[in-house]
Short mmCIF file of C-alpha atoms and ligand atoms in Angstrom, two decimals:
data_model
loop_
_atom_site.label_atom_id
_atom_site.label_comp_id
_atom_site.label_asym_id
_atom_site.label_seq_id
_atom_site.Cartn_x
_atom_site.Cartn_y
_atom_site.Cartn_z
CA MET W 1 93.20 -48.70 -9.14
CA ASN W 2 90.49 -46.53 -10.68
CA VAL W 3 90.10 -43.04 -9.14
CA GLU W 4 88.66 -41.25 -12.17
CA LYS W 5 85.43 -40.40 -10.38
CA GLY W 6 87.28 -38.80 -7.44
CA TYR W 7 87.15 -41.93 -5.30
CA VAL W 8 88.55 -45.45 -5.49
CA ASP W 9 86.04 -47.20 -7.72
CA GLU W 10 87.02 -50.81 -7.07
CA PRO W 11 84.72 -53.71 -6.18
CA ILE W 12 84.39 -54.56 -2.51
CA GLU W 13 84.86 -58.18 -1.41
CA GLU W 14 81.52 -59.86 -0.81
CA GLY W 15 80.47 -60.65 2.74
CA ILE W 16 83.04 -58.52 4.55
CA ASP W 17 82.12 -56.52 7.62
CA LEU W 18 82.90 -53.03 6.38
CA ARG W 19 83.08 -51.48 9.84
CA GLU W 20 85.47 -54.13 11.15
CA GLU W 21 87.62 -53.89 8.05
CA ILE W 22 87.79 -50.10 8.22
CA LEU W 23 88.94 -50.30 11.84
CA ARG W 24 91.48 -53.02 11.00
CA LEU W 25 92.89 -51.03 8.06
CA LYS W 26 92.95 -47.87 10.16
CA ARG W 27 95.18 -49.63 12.72
CA GLU W 28 97.33 -51.19 10.01
CA ARG W 29 97.88 -47.82 8.30
CA ASN W 30 98.36 -45.98 11.59
CA ALA W 31 95.66 -43.60 10.41
CA VAL W 32 93.36 -41.27 12.28
CA ILE W 33 89.80 -40.78 11.02
CA MET W 34 88.32 -37.30 11.46
CA ALA W 35 84.75 -36.46 10.53
CA HIS W 36 82.73 -33.27 10.32
CA TYR W 37 79.39 -33.13 12.15
CA TYR W 38 77.56 -33.15 8.80
CA GLN W 39 78.83 -36.61 7.88
CA ARG W 40 76.57 -39.65 7.63
CA GLU W 41 75.84 -41.33 10.96
CA GLU W 42 77.83 -44.48 10.14
CA ILE W 43 80.89 -42.35 9.33
CA GLN W 44 80.58 -40.30 12.53
CA GLN W 45 80.34 -43.55 14.50
CA LEU W 46 83.63 -44.84 13.09
CA ALA W 47 85.58 -41.60 13.43
CA ASP W 48 88.25 -41.08 16.08
CA TYR W 49 87.25 -37.43 16.21
CA ILE W 50 84.20 -35.51 15.11
CA GLY W 51 84.09 -31.75 15.12
CA ASP W 52 83.45 -28.45 13.40
CA SER W 53 85.85 -26.90 10.92
CA LEU W 54 87.90 -25.23 13.64
CA ALA W 55 88.28 -28.42 15.68
CA LEU W 56 89.22 -30.45 12.61
CA ALA W 57 91.94 -27.94 11.64
CA GLN W 58 93.27 -27.92 15.18
CA LEU W 59 93.20 -31.73 15.45
CA ALA W 60 95.02 -32.06 12.13
CA ALA W 61 97.70 -29.65 13.33
CA LYS W 62 98.17 -31.66 16.54
CA THR W 63 97.95 -35.30 15.51
CA ASP W 64 101.00 -37.58 15.49
CA ALA W 65 99.38 -40.04 13.10
CA PRO W 66 101.16 -40.19 9.72
CA VAL W 67 97.85 -40.65 7.88
CA ILE W 68 94.77 -38.43 8.24
CA VAL W 69 91.54 -39.62 6.66
CA LEU W 70 89.33 -36.58 6.60
CA CYS W 71 85.67 -37.40 6.18
CA GLY W 72 84.41 -34.02 5.15
CA VAL W 73 84.71 -31.81 2.10
CA HIS W 74 87.71 -30.97 -0.04
CA PHE W 75 88.73 -27.68 1.61
CA MET W 76 88.91 -29.45 4.99
CA GLY W 77 91.35 -32.00 3.57
CA GLU W 78 93.33 -29.19 1.95
CA THR W 79 93.57 -27.32 5.26
CA ALA W 80 94.84 -30.48 6.96
CA LYS W 81 97.40 -31.07 4.19
CA ILE W 82 98.62 -27.46 4.31
CA LEU W 83 99.11 -27.78 8.07
CA CYS W 84 100.75 -31.21 7.78
CA PRO W 85 102.60 -31.31 4.45
CA ASP W 86 104.55 -34.43 5.43
CA LYS W 87 101.47 -36.47 6.27
CA THR W 88 99.27 -38.42 3.91
CA VAL W 89 95.86 -36.74 3.86
CA ILE W 90 92.99 -38.67 2.31
CA VAL W 91 89.48 -37.42 1.55
CA PRO W 92 87.57 -40.56 0.50
CA ASP W 93 85.83 -38.70 -2.34
CA LEU W 94 87.65 -35.72 -3.79
CA SER W 95 84.49 -34.53 -5.53
CA ALA W 96 83.07 -33.61 -2.13
CA GLY W 97 83.24 -29.89 -2.86
CA CYS W 98 81.55 -26.88 -1.29
CA SER W 99 79.28 -24.37 -3.01
CA LEU W 100 80.59 -21.62 -0.74
CA ALA W 101 84.23 -22.29 -1.67
CA GLU W 102 83.14 -22.44 -5.33
CA SER W 103 81.46 -19.04 -5.02
CA CYS W 104 84.91 -17.52 -4.62
CA PRO W 105 87.22 -18.21 -7.60
CA ALA W 106 90.83 -17.44 -6.59
CA ASP W 107 91.63 -15.23 -9.60
CA LYS W 108 88.58 -13.02 -9.07
CA PHE W 109 89.18 -12.83 -5.32
CA GLU W 110 92.80 -11.82 -5.92
CA GLU W 111 91.63 -9.00 -8.21
CA PHE W 112 89.25 -7.84 -5.47
CA VAL W 113 92.08 -7.93 -2.92
CA LYS W 114 94.44 -6.03 -5.22
CA ALA W 115 91.78 -3.35 -5.78
CA HIS W 116 91.80 -2.68 -2.01
CA PRO W 117 95.47 -2.73 -1.02
CA ASP W 118 94.89 -0.96 2.31
CA HIS W 119 92.53 -3.74 3.57
CA THR W 120 93.32 -6.69 5.79
CA VAL W 121 91.99 -9.85 4.13
CA ILE W 122 89.96 -12.26 6.25
CA SER W 123 88.77 -15.48 4.62
CA TYR W 124 86.43 -18.08 5.91
CA VAL W 125 87.99 -21.54 6.05
CA ASN W 126 85.47 -22.65 3.37
CA THR W 127 87.82 -21.54 0.59
CA THR W 128 90.38 -23.10 -1.70
CA ALA W 129 94.08 -23.09 -0.84
CA ALA W 130 94.61 -20.49 -3.59
CA VAL W 131 92.19 -18.08 -1.88
CA LYS W 132 93.87 -18.68 1.47
CA ALA W 133 97.19 -17.85 -0.22
CA VAL W 134 96.00 -14.22 -0.72
CA THR W 135 94.52 -14.00 2.79
CA ASP W 136 95.95 -12.43 5.96
CA VAL W 137 93.95 -14.44 8.46
CA VAL W 138 91.58 -17.37 8.09
CA VAL W 139 88.51 -17.70 10.32
CA THR W 140 85.82 -20.29 10.91
CA SER W 141 82.31 -19.70 12.16
CA GLY W 142 83.67 -20.74 15.57
CA ASN W 143 86.11 -17.83 15.89
CA ALA W 144 85.18 -15.18 13.27
CA LYS W 145 83.58 -12.80 15.76
CA GLU W 146 86.52 -12.97 18.16
CA ILE W 147 89.22 -12.75 15.48
CA VAL W 148 87.57 -9.76 13.79
CA GLY W 149 87.07 -8.23 17.25
CA SER W 150 90.80 -8.64 18.01
CA LEU W 151 91.70 -6.25 15.16
CA PRO W 152 91.70 -2.46 15.73
CA GLN W 153 88.17 -1.04 15.27
CA ASP W 154 89.29 1.25 12.42
CA GLU W 155 91.13 -1.47 10.47
CA LYS W 156 89.80 -1.80 6.94
CA ILE W 157 88.80 -5.38 6.30
CA ILE W 158 87.82 -7.51 3.32
CA PHE W 159 85.76 -10.50 4.39
CA GLY W 160 85.10 -13.42 2.06
CA PRO W 161 83.48 -15.41 0.77
CA ASP W 162 80.28 -15.78 2.83
CA ARG W 163 78.10 -12.65 2.65
CA ASN W 164 75.80 -14.00 5.37
CA LEU W 165 78.53 -14.68 7.90
CA GLY W 166 80.15 -11.36 6.93
CA ASN W 167 76.88 -9.51 7.43
CA TYR W 168 76.36 -11.20 10.76
CA ILE W 169 79.85 -10.28 11.98
CA ASN W 170 79.36 -6.68 10.78
CA SER W 171 76.09 -6.48 12.70
CA ILE W 172 77.47 -7.80 16.00
CA THR W 173 80.82 -6.00 15.92
CA GLY W 174 79.69 -2.66 14.46
CA ARG W 175 82.21 -3.03 11.62
CA ASP W 176 81.77 -2.19 8.00
CA MET W 177 83.80 -4.99 6.41
CA LEU W 178 83.83 -5.16 2.64
CA LEU W 179 82.06 -8.42 1.77
CA TRP W 180 82.58 -10.90 -1.02
CA ASP W 181 79.22 -11.94 -2.46
CA GLY W 182 79.33 -15.70 -1.83
CA ALA W 183 76.99 -18.10 -0.04
CA CYS W 184 76.35 -21.74 0.85
CA HIS W 185 73.44 -23.22 -1.09
CA VAL W 186 72.39 -25.36 1.91
CA HIS W 187 72.22 -22.60 4.49
CA GLU W 188 70.60 -20.17 2.04
CA LYS W 189 67.58 -22.36 1.39
CA PHE W 190 65.91 -22.66 4.79
CA SER W 191 62.26 -21.73 4.72
CA VAL W 192 61.45 -18.82 7.05
CA ALA W 193 57.73 -19.72 6.84
CA ALA W 194 58.39 -23.34 7.80
CA ILE W 195 60.57 -22.28 10.74
CA ALA W 196 57.76 -19.94 11.89
CA ASP W 197 55.27 -22.85 11.61
CA LEU W 198 57.57 -25.10 13.64
CA LYS W 199 57.92 -22.39 16.25
CA ARG W 200 54.12 -22.11 16.49
CA GLU W 201 53.86 -25.90 16.92
CA HIS W 202 56.70 -25.93 19.47
CA PRO W 203 56.51 -22.57 21.24
CA GLU W 204 59.04 -23.61 23.90
CA ALA W 205 61.63 -24.72 21.36
CA LYS W 206 64.88 -22.77 21.02
CA VAL W 207 65.88 -21.88 17.47
CA LEU W 208 69.53 -22.70 16.66
CA VAL W 209 70.95 -21.04 13.54
CA HIS W 210 74.27 -21.32 11.74
CA PRO W 211 75.65 -17.88 10.72
CA GLU W 212 75.84 -19.00 7.07
CA CYS W 213 72.04 -18.51 7.04
CA PRO W 214 70.62 -15.23 5.72
CA LYS W 215 69.35 -12.49 8.05
CA PRO W 216 65.61 -13.41 7.94
CA VAL W 217 66.54 -16.80 9.44
CA ARG W 218 69.16 -15.40 11.82
CA ILE W 219 66.72 -12.98 13.41
CA MET W 220 64.53 -15.92 14.44
CA ALA W 221 67.43 -17.43 16.40
CA ASP W 222 67.85 -17.91 20.12
CA LYS W 223 71.44 -18.87 19.34
CA VAL W 224 73.58 -18.16 16.28
CA GLY W 225 76.82 -20.13 16.14
CA SER W 226 79.11 -22.67 14.54
CA THR W 227 78.04 -26.31 14.58
CA ALA W 228 80.06 -26.87 17.76
CA ALA W 229 78.60 -23.74 19.40
CA LEU W 230 75.03 -24.86 18.59
CA LEU W 231 75.78 -28.31 19.96
CA ASN W 232 77.23 -26.90 23.19
CA TYR W 233 74.26 -24.56 23.57
CA ALA W 234 71.85 -27.51 23.28
CA VAL W 235 73.87 -29.56 25.79
CA ASP W 236 73.97 -26.72 28.34
CA SER W 237 70.40 -25.48 27.85
CA ASP W 238 67.51 -26.27 30.19
CA SER W 239 65.19 -26.35 27.18
CA LYS W 240 63.92 -29.68 25.94
CA GLU W 241 63.17 -28.80 22.30
CA PHE W 242 65.27 -27.25 19.57
CA ILE W 243 64.62 -26.24 15.98
CA VAL W 244 67.92 -26.70 14.18
CA CYS W 245 68.75 -24.47 11.20
CA THR W 246 71.92 -25.97 9.84
CA GLU W 247 72.81 -29.12 7.92
CA SER W 248 70.84 -31.94 9.51
CA GLY W 249 73.88 -34.19 10.17
CA ILE W 250 74.52 -32.21 13.36
CA LEU W 251 71.31 -33.68 14.82
CA ILE W 252 73.09 -37.04 15.19
CA GLU W 253 75.59 -35.71 17.72
CA MET W 254 72.97 -33.46 19.36
CA GLN W 255 70.69 -36.44 19.92
CA ARG W 256 73.57 -38.64 21.09
CA ARG W 257 74.71 -36.05 23.64
CA CYS W 258 71.16 -35.12 24.72
CA PRO W 259 69.04 -38.29 24.55
CA ASP W 260 66.20 -36.71 26.56
CA LYS W 261 65.85 -33.66 24.29
CA THR W 262 64.02 -33.26 20.98
CA PHE W 263 65.77 -31.85 17.92
CA ILE W 264 63.67 -30.77 14.96
CA PRO W 265 65.45 -30.14 11.67
CA ALA W 266 64.38 -26.95 9.89
CA PRO W 267 63.30 -27.78 6.33
CA PRO W 268 64.44 -26.23 3.06
CA GLU W 269 62.21 -23.91 1.03
CA ASP W 270 61.62 -26.35 -1.83
CA GLY W 271 59.63 -28.64 0.48
CA THR W 272 61.34 -31.74 -0.96
CA CYS W 273 62.44 -33.05 2.41
CA ALA W 274 62.03 -32.43 6.13
CA CYS W 275 65.80 -31.99 6.48
CA ASN W 276 68.35 -29.81 4.75
CA GLU W 277 71.35 -31.85 3.67
CA CYS W 278 74.66 -30.99 2.05
CA GLU W 279 74.98 -33.45 -0.80
CA TYR W 280 78.75 -32.95 -0.85
CA MET W 281 79.12 -34.04 2.77
CA LYS W 282 76.97 -37.10 2.11
CA LEU W 283 79.26 -38.27 -0.73
CA ILE W 284 81.47 -39.94 1.85
CA THR W 285 80.22 -43.48 2.38
CA LEU W 286 81.49 -46.51 4.27
CA GLU W 287 82.45 -48.15 0.95
CA LYS W 288 84.53 -45.15 -0.14
CA LEU W 289 86.11 -44.89 3.30
CA TYR W 290 87.01 -48.59 3.20
CA ASN W 291 88.55 -48.40 -0.28
CA SER W 292 90.41 -45.21 0.58
CA LEU W 293 92.15 -46.98 3.46
CA LYS W 294 92.72 -50.13 1.45
CA PHE W 295 94.31 -48.32 -1.51
CA MET W 296 95.55 -45.24 0.42
CA ALA W 297 93.83 -42.99 -2.11
CA PRO W 298 92.69 -40.47 -3.15
CA THR W 299 95.18 -38.21 -1.44
CA ILE W 300 95.06 -34.43 -1.20
CA GLU W 301 97.96 -32.64 -2.84
CA VAL W 302 98.52 -28.89 -2.64
CA ASP W 303 100.91 -26.96 -4.87
CA ALA W 304 103.99 -26.24 -2.70
CA ALA W 305 104.14 -22.50 -3.54
CA ILE W 306 100.45 -22.04 -2.71
CA ALA W 307 100.76 -24.10 0.47
CA GLU W 308 103.71 -22.02 1.64
CA ARG W 309 101.55 -18.87 1.47
CA ALA W 310 98.30 -20.48 2.63
CA VAL W 311 99.77 -21.95 5.80
CA LYS W 312 100.46 -18.49 7.28
CA PRO W 313 96.83 -17.26 7.60
CA ILE W 314 95.72 -20.70 8.84
CA GLN W 315 98.47 -20.77 11.45
CA ARG W 316 97.62 -17.19 12.39
CA MET W 317 94.01 -18.25 12.96
CA LEU W 318 95.11 -21.10 15.24
CA ASP W 319 97.55 -18.85 17.13
CA ILE W 320 94.94 -16.10 17.72
CA SER W 321 92.32 -18.70 18.69
CA ARG W 322 94.72 -20.16 21.23
CA GLU W 323 95.60 -16.70 22.60
CA LEU W 324 91.89 -15.91 22.95
CA GLY W 325 91.29 -19.24 24.73
CA LEU W 326 88.98 -20.54 21.99
CA ILE W 327 91.10 -23.67 21.53
CA LYS W 328 93.70 -25.34 23.72
P1 13P E 1 81.40 -25.19 11.00
O1 13P E 1 81.63 -26.63 11.19
O2 13P E 1 82.67 -24.44 11.14
O3 13P E 1 80.32 -24.63 11.81
O4 13P E 1 81.03 -24.96 9.46
C1 13P E 1 79.94 -25.45 8.88
C2 13P E 1 80.11 -25.71 7.48
O5 13P E 1 79.38 -25.26 6.67
C3 13P E 1 81.12 -26.60 7.08
O6 13P E 1 80.98 -26.73 5.77
FE1 SF4 E 2 79.95 -26.04 1.88
FE2 SF4 E 2 77.50 -25.44 2.61
FE3 SF4 E 2 78.17 -27.99 2.33
FE4 SF4 E 2 79.18 -26.54 4.37
S1 SF4 E 2 77.05 -27.10 4.05
S2 SF4 E 2 80.31 -27.93 3.00
S3 SF4 E 2 79.36 -24.52 3.42
S4 SF4 E 2 78.11 -26.46 0.70
#
């Protein structure tokens, strides 16, 4: 089996029905397929669960299935493996990385943490296991505001790696958290001018913005929130039109849940496309998913010493989220 490229690079039998075969193999392996909202439509359709980062972590922690196939990016698979060390966790293409996680090298982050020993360290889930290992509590965009808010107002906090999410949380909680200077290349490249044009064309449309976007985009928002929060807002809203400023994969579930509403993807600055896609998320294809189940590879492995430290802040996030009623 050839996995040199990060995925099982083996020929696929001619004429097979990939969807049927994936479902058959899933049953045979007793596997559960989880997919992030940014995944390709055909992957979302096959998944047992789709969700945001918080939901995927929670589902991984709860599942009885011995095999988790996580259709998302590497840090999501790592989080699942850290929570379930005895399970087999597969990400069908291990090169599905994350520019935000990459913007925070563990050695540099550890130096930063050591330089501020009186600070509590909060890390976004979009980080490597090694960064989580020097973290006190992990957050996602679905619980960051509440988790930061649950700490005493005068607590000194380091927040990494997303400067935009950190800035946003500072602005809504009145905190002065020390921010790591990282960002997601997808959420940073929305065009403010194009969003303003869309708003002029669709004056009734609500603007939905992920907090990984910079302030000039966030201030145009009717709703700032995680992918799940934006989805729920669209479902509950009386409005019929929405301009969506996050990775365009979320539009699939928005449209499925709200067939009578119109969702308009906000475009990136470079004008290359009407949508803004995360190329890492789109690396997961039906072919790679099929081969990953067939060969039970590539699996996520996390160094045991790192996992032992990293599990604590992830578990703390889940415990606080449960206490605050954010998850069940
Ligand atoms: P959420 O799913 O937590 O909103 O995060 C979005 C994201 O960028 C995942 O990479
Ligand atoms: Fe990472 Fe950004 Fe892609 Fe999310 S959208 S996985 S934060 S690069």
